[in-house]
Short mmCIF file of C-alpha atoms and ligand atoms in Angstrom, two decimals:
data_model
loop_
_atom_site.label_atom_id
_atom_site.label_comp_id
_atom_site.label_asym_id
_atom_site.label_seq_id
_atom_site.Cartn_x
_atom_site.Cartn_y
_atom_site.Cartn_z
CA UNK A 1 -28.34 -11.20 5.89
CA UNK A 2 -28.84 -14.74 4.80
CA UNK A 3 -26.23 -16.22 6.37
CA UNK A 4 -26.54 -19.89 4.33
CA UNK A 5 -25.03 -18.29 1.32
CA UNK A 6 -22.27 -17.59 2.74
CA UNK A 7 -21.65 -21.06 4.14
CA UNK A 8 -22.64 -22.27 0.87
CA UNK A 9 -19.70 -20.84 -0.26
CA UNK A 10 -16.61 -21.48 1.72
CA UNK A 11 -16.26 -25.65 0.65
CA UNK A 12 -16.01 -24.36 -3.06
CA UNK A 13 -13.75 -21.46 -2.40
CA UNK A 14 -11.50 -24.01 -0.19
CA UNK A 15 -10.90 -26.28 -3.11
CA UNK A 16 -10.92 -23.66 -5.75
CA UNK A 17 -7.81 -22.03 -3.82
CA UNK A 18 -6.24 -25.11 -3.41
CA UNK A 19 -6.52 -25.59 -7.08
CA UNK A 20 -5.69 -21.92 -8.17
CA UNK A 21 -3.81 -20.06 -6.17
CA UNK A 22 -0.36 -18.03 -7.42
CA UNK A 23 3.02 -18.96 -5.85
CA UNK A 24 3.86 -15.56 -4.48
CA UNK A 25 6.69 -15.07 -2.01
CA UNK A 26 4.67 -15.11 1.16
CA UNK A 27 2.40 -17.71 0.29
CA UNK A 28 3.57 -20.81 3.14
CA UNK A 29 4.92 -18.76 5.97
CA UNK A 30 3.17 -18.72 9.02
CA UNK A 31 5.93 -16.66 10.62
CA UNK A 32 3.87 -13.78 12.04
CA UNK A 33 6.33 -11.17 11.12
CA UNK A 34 6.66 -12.45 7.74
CA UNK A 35 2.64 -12.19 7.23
CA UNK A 36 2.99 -8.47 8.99
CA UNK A 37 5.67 -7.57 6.34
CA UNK A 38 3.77 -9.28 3.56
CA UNK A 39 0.50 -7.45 4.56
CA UNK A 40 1.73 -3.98 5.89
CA UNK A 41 3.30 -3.87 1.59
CA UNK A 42 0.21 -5.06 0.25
CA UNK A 43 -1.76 -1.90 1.57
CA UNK A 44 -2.88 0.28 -1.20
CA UNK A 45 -0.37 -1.41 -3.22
CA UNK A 46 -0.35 -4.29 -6.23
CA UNK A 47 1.00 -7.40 -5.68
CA UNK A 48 3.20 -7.41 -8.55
CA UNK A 49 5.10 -4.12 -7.22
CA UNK A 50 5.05 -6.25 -3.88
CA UNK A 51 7.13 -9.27 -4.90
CA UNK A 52 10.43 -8.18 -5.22
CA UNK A 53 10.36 -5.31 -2.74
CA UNK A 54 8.90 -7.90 0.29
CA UNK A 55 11.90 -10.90 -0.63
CA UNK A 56 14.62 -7.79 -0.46
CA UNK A 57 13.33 -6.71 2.50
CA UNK A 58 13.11 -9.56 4.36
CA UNK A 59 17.31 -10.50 3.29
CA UNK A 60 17.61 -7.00 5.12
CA UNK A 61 15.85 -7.27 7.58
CA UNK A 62 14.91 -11.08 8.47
CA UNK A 63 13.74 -10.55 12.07
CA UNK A 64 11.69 -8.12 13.64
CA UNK A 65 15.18 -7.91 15.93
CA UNK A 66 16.72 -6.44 12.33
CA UNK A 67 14.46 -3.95 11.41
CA UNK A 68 14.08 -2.50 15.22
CA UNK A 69 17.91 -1.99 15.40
CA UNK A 70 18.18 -0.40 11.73
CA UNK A 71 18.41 2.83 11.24
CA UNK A 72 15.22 4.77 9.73
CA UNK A 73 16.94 6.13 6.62
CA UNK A 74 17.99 2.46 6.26
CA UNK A 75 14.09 1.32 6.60
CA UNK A 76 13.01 4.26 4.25
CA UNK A 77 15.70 3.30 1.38
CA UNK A 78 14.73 -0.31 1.72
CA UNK A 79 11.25 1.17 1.38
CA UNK A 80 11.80 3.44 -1.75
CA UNK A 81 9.73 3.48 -4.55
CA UNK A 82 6.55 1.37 -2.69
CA UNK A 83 4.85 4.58 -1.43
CA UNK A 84 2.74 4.98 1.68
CA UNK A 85 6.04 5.61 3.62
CA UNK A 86 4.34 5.98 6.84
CA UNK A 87 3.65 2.28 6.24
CA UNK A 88 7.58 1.64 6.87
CA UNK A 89 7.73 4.18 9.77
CA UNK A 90 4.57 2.08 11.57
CA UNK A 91 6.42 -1.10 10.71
CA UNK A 92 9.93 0.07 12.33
CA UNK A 93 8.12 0.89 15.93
CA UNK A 94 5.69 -2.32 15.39
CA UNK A 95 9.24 -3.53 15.25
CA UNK A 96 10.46 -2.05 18.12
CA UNK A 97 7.67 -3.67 20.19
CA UNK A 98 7.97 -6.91 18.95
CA UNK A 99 11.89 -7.21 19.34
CA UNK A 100 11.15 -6.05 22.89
CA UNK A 101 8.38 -8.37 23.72
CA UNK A 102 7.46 -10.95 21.98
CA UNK A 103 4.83 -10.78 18.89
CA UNK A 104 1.67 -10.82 20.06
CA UNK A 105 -0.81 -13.66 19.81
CA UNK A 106 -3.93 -12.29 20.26
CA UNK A 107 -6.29 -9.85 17.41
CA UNK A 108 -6.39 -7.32 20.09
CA UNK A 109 -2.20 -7.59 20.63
CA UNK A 110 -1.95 -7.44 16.80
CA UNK A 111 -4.48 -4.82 16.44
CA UNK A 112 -2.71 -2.36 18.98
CA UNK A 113 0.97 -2.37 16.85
CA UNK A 114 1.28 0.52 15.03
CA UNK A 115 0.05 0.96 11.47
CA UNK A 116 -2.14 -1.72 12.06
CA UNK A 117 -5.98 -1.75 11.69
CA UNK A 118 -8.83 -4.28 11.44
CA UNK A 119 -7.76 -5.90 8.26
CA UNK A 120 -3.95 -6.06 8.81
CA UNK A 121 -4.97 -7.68 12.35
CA UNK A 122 -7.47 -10.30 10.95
CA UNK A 123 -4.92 -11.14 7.53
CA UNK A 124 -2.18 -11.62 10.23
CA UNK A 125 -3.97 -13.63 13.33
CA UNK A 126 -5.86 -15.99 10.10
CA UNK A 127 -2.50 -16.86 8.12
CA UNK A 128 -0.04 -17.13 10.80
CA UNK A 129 -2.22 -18.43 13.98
CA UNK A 130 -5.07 -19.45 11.94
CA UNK A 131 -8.01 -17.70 14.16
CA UNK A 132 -11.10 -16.79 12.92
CA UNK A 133 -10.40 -13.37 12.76
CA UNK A 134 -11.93 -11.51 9.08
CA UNK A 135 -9.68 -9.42 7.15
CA UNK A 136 -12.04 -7.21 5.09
CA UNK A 137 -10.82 -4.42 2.67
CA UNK A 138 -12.36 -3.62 -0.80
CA UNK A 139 -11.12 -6.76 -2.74
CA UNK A 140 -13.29 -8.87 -0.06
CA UNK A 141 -16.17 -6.77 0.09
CA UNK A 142 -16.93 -6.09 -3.64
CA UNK A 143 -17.17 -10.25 -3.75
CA UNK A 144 -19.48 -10.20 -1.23
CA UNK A 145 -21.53 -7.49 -1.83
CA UNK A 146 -21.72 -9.21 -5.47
CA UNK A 147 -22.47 -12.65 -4.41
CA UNK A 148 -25.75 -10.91 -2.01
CA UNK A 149 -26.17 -8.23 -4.46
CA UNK A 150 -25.99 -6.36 -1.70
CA UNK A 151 -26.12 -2.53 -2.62
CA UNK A 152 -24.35 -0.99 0.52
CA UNK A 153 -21.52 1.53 -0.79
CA UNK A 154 -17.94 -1.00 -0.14
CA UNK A 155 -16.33 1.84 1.09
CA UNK A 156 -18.69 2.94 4.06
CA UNK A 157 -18.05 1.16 7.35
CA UNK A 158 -21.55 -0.68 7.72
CA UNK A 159 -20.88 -2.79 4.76
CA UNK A 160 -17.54 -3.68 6.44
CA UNK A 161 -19.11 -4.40 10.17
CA UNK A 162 -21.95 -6.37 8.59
CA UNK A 163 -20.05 -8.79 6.70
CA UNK A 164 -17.47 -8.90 8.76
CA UNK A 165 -19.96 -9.85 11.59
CA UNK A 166 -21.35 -13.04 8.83
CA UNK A 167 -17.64 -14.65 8.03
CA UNK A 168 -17.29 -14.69 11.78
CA UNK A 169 -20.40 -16.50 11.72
CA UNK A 170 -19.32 -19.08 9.02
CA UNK A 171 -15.11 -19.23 9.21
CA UNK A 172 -14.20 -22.53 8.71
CA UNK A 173 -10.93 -24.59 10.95
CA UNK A 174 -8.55 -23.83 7.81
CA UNK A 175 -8.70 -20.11 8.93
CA UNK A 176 -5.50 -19.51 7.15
CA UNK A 177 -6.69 -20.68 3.61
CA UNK A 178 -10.18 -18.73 3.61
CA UNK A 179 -9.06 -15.65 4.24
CA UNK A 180 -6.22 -15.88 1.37
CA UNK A 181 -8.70 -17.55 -0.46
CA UNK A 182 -11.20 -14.85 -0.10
CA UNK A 183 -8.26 -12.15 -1.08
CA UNK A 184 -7.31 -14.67 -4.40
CA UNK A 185 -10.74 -14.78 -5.56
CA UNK A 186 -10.97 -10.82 -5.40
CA UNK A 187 -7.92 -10.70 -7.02
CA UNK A 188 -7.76 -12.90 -9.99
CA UNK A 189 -11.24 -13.76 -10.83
CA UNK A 190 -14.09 -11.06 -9.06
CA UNK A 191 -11.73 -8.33 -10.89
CA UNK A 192 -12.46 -4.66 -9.72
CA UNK A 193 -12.16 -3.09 -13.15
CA UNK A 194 -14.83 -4.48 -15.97
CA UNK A 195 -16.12 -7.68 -15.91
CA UNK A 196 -15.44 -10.16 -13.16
CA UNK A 197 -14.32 -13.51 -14.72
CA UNK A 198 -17.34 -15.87 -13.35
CA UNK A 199 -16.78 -18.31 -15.92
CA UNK A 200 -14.27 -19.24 -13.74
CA UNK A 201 -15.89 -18.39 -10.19
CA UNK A 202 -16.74 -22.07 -7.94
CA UNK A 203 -19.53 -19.41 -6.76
CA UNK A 204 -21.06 -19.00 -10.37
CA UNK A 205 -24.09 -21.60 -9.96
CA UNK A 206 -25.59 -19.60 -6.66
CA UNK A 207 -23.78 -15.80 -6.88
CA UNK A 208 -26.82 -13.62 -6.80
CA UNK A 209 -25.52 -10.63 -9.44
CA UNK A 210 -24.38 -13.30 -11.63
CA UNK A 211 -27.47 -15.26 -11.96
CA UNK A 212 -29.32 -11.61 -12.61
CA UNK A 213 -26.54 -11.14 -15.22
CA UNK A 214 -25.60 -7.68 -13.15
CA UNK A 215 -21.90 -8.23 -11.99
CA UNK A 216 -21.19 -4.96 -13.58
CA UNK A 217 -23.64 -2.68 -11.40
CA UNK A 218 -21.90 -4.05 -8.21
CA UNK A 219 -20.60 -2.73 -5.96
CA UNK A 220 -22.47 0.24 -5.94
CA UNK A 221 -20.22 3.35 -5.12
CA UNK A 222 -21.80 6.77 -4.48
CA UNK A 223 -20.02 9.60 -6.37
CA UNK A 224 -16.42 10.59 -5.58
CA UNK A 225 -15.39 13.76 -4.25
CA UNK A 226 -12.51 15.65 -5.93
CA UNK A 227 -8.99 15.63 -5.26
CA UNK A 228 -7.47 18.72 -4.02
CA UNK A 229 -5.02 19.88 -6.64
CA UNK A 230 -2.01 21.78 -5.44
CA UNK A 231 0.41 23.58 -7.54
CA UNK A 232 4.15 22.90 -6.52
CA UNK A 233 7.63 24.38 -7.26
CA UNK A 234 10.31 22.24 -7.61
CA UNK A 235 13.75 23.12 -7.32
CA UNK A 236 16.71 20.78 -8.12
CA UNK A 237 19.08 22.99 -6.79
CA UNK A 238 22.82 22.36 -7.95
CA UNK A 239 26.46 23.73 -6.74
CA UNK A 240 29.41 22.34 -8.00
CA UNK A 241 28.78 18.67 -7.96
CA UNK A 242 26.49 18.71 -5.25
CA UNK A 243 22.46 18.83 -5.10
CA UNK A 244 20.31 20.58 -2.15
CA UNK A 245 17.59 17.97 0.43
CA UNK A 246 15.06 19.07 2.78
CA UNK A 247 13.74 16.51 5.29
CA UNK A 248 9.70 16.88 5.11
CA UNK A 249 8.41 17.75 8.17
CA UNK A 250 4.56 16.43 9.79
CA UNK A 251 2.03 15.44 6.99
CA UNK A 252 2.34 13.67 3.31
CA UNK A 253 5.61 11.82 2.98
CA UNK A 254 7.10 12.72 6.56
CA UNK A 255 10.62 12.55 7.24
CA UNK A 256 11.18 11.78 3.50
CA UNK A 257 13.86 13.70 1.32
CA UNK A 258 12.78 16.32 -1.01
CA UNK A 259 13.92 18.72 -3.31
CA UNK A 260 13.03 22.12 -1.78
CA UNK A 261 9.71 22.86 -3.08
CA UNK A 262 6.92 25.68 -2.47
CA UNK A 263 3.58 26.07 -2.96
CA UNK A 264 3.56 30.06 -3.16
CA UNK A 265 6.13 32.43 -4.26
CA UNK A 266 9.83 30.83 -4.43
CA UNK A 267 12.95 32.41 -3.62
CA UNK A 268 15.73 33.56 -6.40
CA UNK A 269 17.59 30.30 -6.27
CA UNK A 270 20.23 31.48 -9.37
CA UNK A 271 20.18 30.51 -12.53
CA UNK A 272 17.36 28.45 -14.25
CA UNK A 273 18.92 26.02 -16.42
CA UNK A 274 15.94 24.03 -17.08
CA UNK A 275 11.97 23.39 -16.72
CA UNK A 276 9.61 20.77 -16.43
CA UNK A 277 6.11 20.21 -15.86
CA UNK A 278 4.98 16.69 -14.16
CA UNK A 279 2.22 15.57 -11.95
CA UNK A 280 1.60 13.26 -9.50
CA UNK A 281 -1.40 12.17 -7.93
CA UNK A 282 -2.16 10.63 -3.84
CA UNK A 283 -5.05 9.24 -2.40
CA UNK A 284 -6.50 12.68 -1.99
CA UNK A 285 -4.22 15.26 -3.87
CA UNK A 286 -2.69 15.51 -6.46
CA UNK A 287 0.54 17.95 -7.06
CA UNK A 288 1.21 19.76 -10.32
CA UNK A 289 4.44 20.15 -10.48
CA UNK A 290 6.67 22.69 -12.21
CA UNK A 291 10.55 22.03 -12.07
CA UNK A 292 13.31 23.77 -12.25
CA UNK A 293 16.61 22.56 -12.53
CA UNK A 294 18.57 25.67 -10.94
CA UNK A 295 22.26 26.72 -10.72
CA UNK A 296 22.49 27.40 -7.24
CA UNK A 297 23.80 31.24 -6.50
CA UNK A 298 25.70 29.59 -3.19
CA UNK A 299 25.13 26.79 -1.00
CA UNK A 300 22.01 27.31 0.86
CA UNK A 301 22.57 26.15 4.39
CA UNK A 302 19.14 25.38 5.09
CA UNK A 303 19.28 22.48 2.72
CA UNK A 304 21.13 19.39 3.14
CA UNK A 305 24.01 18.96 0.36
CA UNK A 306 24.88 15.50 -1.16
CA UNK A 307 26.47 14.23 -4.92
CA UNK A 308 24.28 12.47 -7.14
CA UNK A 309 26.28 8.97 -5.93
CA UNK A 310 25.95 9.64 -2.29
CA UNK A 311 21.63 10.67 -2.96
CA UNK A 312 21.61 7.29 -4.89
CA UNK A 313 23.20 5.37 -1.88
CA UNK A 314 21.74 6.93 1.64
CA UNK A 315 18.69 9.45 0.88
CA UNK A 316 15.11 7.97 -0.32
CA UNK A 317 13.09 10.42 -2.19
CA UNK A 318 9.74 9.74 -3.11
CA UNK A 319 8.75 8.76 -6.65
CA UNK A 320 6.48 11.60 -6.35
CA UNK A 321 9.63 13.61 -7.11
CA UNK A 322 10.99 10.87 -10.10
CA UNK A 323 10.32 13.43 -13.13
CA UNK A 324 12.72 15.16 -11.99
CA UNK A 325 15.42 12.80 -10.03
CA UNK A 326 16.79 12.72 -13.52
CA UNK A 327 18.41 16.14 -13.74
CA UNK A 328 20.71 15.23 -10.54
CA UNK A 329 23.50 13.07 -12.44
S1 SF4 B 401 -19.88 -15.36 -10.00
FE1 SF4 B 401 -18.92 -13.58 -10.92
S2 SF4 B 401 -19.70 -11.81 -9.82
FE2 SF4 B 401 -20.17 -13.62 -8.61
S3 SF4 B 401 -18.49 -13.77 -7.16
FE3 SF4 B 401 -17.97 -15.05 -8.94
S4 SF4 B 401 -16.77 -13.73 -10.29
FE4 SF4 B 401 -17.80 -12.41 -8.80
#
């Protein structure tokens, strides 16, 4: 790949960032837990629904010190309502090792904490210790593969080696900067969805799709595969004034609170007092939901039992289950 482009275009992305960027909460800190905290939330998820969850968190839990010694249904209610809980389980026992000894200050230390992969590693050792270490994910490599009209699929992982391999090759001292500045330019003016905004791109005058008027057929994405859809029963099960939890076991939301649910047959709970369809859709499945807000014929022992007040305060369920959070009251 012609690696002059890309030097080309790290001066004008320096100053446009300078110029442009948002004040977001986590802009300025070079504290290396901070950046983990600030990255670890920004996985799969939008920076808006990042802001206010990341400043809470940190009042909670300022140090890595304060999250290890927390306890985990502390770190998932903290957590509640961002998704990707696994994310907050990684980041309690990344905790762990850092309270113990020391946060790392190498990519391969970073890269070896738990729930942390290539990008999280390069965002973290860039912005806090300023290395040249590239943090690639989708945002970064749909501006790339745009400005070489470069028609490997964004997704696959030679796209991600190659040009990862070329900003090595061309990182400038202000390691910090380019790699938020690569992330800012992905985010506010390459946009994923319809028509990148290069009337306001400093790479306008030499981007290859944009000077071939094509910024639409990039990246180019082979065809998606189809979620698995999995039909759910939902029980929001109800004695007196108390509602029944079940602690997920190994797979999709771990360790999480639920309402008892089934994918088969369900037992005879008691008495159906109401019914609701909702959805709700992961990466790869999504779950059709039918509810069913049930007088409970006794107390179930299986099940944990709490009031509506004392769910609220200590157990986080996931918003997969929101539709139908509303019946316990
Ligand atoms: S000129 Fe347009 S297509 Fe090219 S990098 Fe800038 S915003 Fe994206």
């Amino acid at each position: 790949m012609d690696r002059s482009l890309l030097e080309r275009a790290v001066a004008p992305l320096l100053e446009w960032y300078r110029l442009n960027k948002r004040e977001l909460p986590w802009r300025g800190t070079r504290d290396p837990y901070r950046v983990l905290v600030s990255e670890i939330m920004l996985q799969q998820t939008r920076v808006e629904a990042v802001k206010g969850y990341y400043t809470l968190f940190l009042e909670q839990f300022p140090t890595a010190a304060a999250l290890a010694a927390a306890s985990s249904d502390e770190v998932m209610k903290a957590w509640q309502g961002l998704g990707y809980y696994s994310r907050a389980r990684n980041l309690q026992n990344a905790a762990k090792i850092i309270a113990a000894e020391g946060f790392p200050s190498t990519f391969e230390g970073v890269r070896a904490l738990p729930g942390v992969g290539d990008y999280t590693a390069g965002a973290v050792c860039s912005i806090a210790y300023n290395l040249p270490c590239p943090a690639v994910d989708g945002n970064v490599l749909r501006i790339l593969t745009r400005l070489y009209a470069d028609g490997s699929d964004p997704d696959g992982p030679a796209a991600r080696a190659s040009f990862s391999a070329l900003l090595k090759e061309v990182y400038p001292p202000e390691a910090g900067d380019f790699c938020q500045a690569l992330m800012e330019l992905g985010a506010i003016v390459c946009l994923p969805n319809g028509a990148p905004l290069c009337g306001s791109c400093p790479w306008q005058s030499f981007c290859r799709v944009h000077l071939a008027g094509e910024e639409e057929k990039y990246p180019v994405r082979p065809p998606k595969k189809a979620r698995k859809r999995v039909e759910l029963k939902v029980f929001v099960l109800k004695c007196g004034d108390e509602y029944a939890l079940n602690k997920r076991g190994k797979g999709l939301l771990a360790g999480l609170w639920e309402f008892p649910n089934f994918e088969g047959e369900a037992p005879d709970f008691g008495k159906i007092l109401a019914k609701k369809r909702a959805k709700y859709i992961f990466t790869h499945v999504e779950w059709q939901m039918t509810g069913y807000l049930t007088e409970a014929k006794e107390k179930f022992p299986q099940y944990v039992w709490a009031t509506a007040e004392e769910i609220e305060k200590n157990y986080a369920i996931p918003s997969a289950f929101k539709a139908f959070s509303e019946w316990v009251k």
